Short mmCIF file of C-alpha atoms in Angstrom, two decimals:
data_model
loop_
_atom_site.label_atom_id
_atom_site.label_comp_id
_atom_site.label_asym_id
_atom_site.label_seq_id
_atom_site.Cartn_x
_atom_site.Cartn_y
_atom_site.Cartn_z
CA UNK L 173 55.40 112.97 84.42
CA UNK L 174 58.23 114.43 86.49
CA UNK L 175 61.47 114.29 85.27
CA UNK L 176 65.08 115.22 86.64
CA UNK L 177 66.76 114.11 89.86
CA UNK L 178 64.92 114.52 93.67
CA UNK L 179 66.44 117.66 94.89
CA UNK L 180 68.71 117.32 97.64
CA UNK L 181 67.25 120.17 99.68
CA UNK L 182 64.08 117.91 99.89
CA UNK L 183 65.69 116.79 103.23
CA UNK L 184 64.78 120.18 104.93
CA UNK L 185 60.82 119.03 105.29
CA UNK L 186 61.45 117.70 108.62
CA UNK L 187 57.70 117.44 109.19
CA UNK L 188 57.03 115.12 106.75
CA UNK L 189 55.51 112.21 108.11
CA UNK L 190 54.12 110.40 103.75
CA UNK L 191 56.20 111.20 101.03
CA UNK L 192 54.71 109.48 97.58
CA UNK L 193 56.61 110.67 94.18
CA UNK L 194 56.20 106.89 92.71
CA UNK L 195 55.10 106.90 88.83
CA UNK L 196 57.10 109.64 87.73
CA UNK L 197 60.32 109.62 85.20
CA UNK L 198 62.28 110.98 87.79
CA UNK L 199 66.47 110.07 87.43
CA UNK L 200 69.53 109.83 88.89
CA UNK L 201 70.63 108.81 92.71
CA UNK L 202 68.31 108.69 95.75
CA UNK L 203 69.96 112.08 98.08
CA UNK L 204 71.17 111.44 101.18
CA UNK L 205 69.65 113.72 102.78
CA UNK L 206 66.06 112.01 103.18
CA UNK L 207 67.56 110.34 105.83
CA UNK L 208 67.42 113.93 107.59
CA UNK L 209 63.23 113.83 107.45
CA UNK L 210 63.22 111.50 110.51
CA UNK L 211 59.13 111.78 111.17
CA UNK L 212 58.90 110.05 107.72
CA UNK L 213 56.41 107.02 108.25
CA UNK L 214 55.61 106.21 104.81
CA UNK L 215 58.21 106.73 101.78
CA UNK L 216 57.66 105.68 98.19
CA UNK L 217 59.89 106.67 95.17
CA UNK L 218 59.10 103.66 93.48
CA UNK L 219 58.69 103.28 89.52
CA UNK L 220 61.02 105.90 88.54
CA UNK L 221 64.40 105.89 86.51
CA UNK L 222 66.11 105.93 90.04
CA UNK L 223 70.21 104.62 89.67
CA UNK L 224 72.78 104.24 91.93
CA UNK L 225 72.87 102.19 95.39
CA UNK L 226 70.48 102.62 98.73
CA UNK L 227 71.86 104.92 100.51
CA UNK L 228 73.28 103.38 104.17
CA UNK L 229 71.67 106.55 105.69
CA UNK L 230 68.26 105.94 105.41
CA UNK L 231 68.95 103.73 108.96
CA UNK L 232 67.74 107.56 110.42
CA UNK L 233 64.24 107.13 109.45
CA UNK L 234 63.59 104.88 112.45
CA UNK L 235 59.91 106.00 112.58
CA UNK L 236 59.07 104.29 108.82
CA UNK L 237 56.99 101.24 108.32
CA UNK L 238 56.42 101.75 104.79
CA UNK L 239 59.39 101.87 101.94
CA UNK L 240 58.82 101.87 98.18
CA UNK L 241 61.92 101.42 96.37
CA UNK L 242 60.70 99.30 93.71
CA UNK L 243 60.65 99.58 89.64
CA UNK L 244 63.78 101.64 89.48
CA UNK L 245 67.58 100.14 88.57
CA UNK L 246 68.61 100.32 92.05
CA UNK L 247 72.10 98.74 91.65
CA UNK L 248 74.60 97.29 94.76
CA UNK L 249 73.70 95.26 97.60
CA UNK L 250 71.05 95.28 100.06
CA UNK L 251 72.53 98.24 103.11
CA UNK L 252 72.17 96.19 106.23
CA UNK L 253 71.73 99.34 107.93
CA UNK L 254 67.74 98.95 106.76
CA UNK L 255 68.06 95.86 109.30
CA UNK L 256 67.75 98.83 111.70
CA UNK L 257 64.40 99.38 110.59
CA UNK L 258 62.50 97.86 113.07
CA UNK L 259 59.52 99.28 112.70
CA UNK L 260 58.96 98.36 108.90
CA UNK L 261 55.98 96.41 107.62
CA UNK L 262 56.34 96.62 104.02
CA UNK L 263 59.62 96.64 102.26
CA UNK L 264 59.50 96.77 98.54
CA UNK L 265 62.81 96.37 96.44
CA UNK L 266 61.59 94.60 93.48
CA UNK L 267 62.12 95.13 90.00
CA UNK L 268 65.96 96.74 90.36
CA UNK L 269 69.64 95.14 89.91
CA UNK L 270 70.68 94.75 93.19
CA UNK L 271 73.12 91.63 93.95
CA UNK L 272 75.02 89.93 96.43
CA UNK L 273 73.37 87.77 99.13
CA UNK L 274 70.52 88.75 101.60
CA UNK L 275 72.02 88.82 105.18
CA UNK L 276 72.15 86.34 107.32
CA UNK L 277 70.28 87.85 110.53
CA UNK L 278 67.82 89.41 108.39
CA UNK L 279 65.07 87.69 109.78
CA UNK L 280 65.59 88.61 113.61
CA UNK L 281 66.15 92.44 112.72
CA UNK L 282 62.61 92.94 110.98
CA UNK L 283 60.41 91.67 113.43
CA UNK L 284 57.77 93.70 112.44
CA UNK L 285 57.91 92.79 108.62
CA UNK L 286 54.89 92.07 106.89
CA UNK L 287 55.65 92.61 103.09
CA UNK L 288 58.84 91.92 101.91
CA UNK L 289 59.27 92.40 98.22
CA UNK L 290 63.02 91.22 96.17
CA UNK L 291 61.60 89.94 93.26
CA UNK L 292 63.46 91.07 90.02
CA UNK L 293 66.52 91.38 91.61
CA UNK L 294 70.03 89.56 91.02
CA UNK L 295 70.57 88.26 94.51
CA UNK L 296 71.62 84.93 95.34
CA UNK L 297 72.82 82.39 98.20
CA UNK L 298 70.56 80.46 100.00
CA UNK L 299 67.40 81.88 101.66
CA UNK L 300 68.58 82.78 105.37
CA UNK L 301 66.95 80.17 108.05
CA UNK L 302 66.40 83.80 110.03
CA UNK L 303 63.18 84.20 108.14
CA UNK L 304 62.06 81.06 110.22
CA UNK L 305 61.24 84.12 113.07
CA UNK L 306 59.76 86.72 110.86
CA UNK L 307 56.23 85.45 112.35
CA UNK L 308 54.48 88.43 110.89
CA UNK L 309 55.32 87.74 106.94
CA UNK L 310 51.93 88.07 104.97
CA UNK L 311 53.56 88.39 101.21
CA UNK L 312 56.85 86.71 100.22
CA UNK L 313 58.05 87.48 96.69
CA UNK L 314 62.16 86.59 95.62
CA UNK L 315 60.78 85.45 92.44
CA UNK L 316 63.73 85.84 89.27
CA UNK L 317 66.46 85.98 91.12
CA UNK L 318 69.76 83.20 91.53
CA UNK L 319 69.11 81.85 94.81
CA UNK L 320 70.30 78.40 95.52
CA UNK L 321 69.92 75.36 97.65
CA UNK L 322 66.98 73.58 98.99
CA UNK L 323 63.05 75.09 99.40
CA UNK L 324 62.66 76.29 103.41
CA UNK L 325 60.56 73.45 105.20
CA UNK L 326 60.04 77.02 107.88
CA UNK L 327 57.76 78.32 105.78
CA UNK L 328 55.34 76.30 106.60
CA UNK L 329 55.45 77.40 110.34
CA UNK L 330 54.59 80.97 109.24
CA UNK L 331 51.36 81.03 109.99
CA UNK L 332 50.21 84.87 109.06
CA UNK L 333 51.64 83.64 104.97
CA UNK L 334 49.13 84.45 102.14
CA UNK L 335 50.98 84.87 99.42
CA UNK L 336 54.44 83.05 98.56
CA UNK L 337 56.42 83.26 95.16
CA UNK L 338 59.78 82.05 95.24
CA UNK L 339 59.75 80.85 90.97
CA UNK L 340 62.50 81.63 88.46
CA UNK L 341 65.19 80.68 90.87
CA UNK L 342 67.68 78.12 91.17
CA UNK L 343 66.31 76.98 94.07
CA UNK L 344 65.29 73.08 94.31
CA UNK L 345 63.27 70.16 96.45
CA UNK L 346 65.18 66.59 95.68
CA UNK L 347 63.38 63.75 95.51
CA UNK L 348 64.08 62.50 99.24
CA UNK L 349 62.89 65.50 100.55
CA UNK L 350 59.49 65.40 98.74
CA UNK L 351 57.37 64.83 101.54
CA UNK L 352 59.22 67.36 103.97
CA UNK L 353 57.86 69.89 101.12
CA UNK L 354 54.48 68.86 101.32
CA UNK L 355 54.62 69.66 105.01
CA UNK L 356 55.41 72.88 104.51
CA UNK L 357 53.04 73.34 101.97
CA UNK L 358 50.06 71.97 103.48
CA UNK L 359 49.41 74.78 106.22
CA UNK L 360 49.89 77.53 103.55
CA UNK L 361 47.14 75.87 101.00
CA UNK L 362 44.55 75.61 103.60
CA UNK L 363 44.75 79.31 103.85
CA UNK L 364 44.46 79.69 100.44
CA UNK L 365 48.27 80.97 99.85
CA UNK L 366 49.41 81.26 96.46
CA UNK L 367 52.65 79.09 96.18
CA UNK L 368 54.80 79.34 93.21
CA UNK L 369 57.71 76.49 93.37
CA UNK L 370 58.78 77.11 89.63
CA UNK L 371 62.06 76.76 88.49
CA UNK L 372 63.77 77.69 85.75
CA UNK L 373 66.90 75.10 86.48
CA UNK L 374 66.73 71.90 88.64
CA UNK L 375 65.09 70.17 86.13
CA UNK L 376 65.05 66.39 87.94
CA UNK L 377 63.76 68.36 91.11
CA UNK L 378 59.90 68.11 92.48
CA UNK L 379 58.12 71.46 92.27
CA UNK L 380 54.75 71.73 93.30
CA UNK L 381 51.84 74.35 92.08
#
């Protein structure tokens, strides 16, 4: 039950290499200066009363593959900076208020993603056709957010996909398309993936459970 902001001077632990404060009632903006703990591998500040945006700076900790940022009202868009990540497996900002569109590149600059958590979120645009590369997805969730346009026939070329929720968004599958869906979704089901089409507009569209 801590409570208050992360002290900035939490940047001079340069030998940190796990830093877990999730689950706490701690406030007020993510400092800067974690950015100067560079041997950071595994970071999670998530579930907290966190505000404010991502800070750009976090690029520095070019050693993580885990990030937490979830459960918090995160606010801004996504830094592109975290593009520089490229060690990252699991990237987790769900459940915050961040907007604006996801870049377009974003799949060739994670190439070691695994996780990638947005669900919650208020992002929109279409899903970038980069993800088509991002051969080492496991979990997908965008759920309840505004993207647009039409379902990714990629996905079903991802073969290392378990788990997929894209629902609550506006995305859609017209009628033509239906069977380029099924394609997609055919690989996926024979590994047991859990595939959430649900929309919450796009009401003459085909969704498939």
């Amino acid at each position: 039950m801590l409570a208050g902001s992360i002290p900035g001077n939490i940047g001079f632990l340069t030998n940190l290499v796990l830093m877990d404060l999730s689950g706490n009632n701690l406030s007020g903006n993510i400092p800067q200066t974690l950015s100067n703990i560079t041997r950071l591998r595994e970071m999670s500040i998530a579930d907290n009363l966190l505000v404010g945006s991502i800070p750009e700076e976090l690029e520095q900790l070019t050693d993580i593959s885990l990030m937490f940022l979830g459960g918090n009202s995160l606010s801004g868009t996504i830094p592109t900076t975290l593009l520089n990540l490229s060690y990252i497996q699991i990237l987790d900002l769900g459940i915050n208020m961040l907007s604006g569109k996801l870049p377009s590149d974003i799949g060739h600059m994670l190439p070691s993603i695994q996780w990638l958590i947005l669900g919650e979120n208020k992002l929109d645009g279409h899903i970038p056709d980069s993800f088509g590369n991002a051969s080492e997805l496991e979990l997908v969730d965008w759920s309840s957010n505004s993207f647009t346009g039409q379902i990714p026939s990629y996905l079903g070329k991802l073969h290392k996909l378990s788990h997929l929720n894209l629902g609550r968004n506006k995305l859609e599958a017209k009628r033509q398309s239906k069977m380029a869906i099924f394609k997609c979704i055919k690989p996926l089901s024979s590994r047991n993936a859990l595939i959430i089409w649900k929309s919450t507009t796009r009401t003459s569209a085909e969704f498939c459970w």
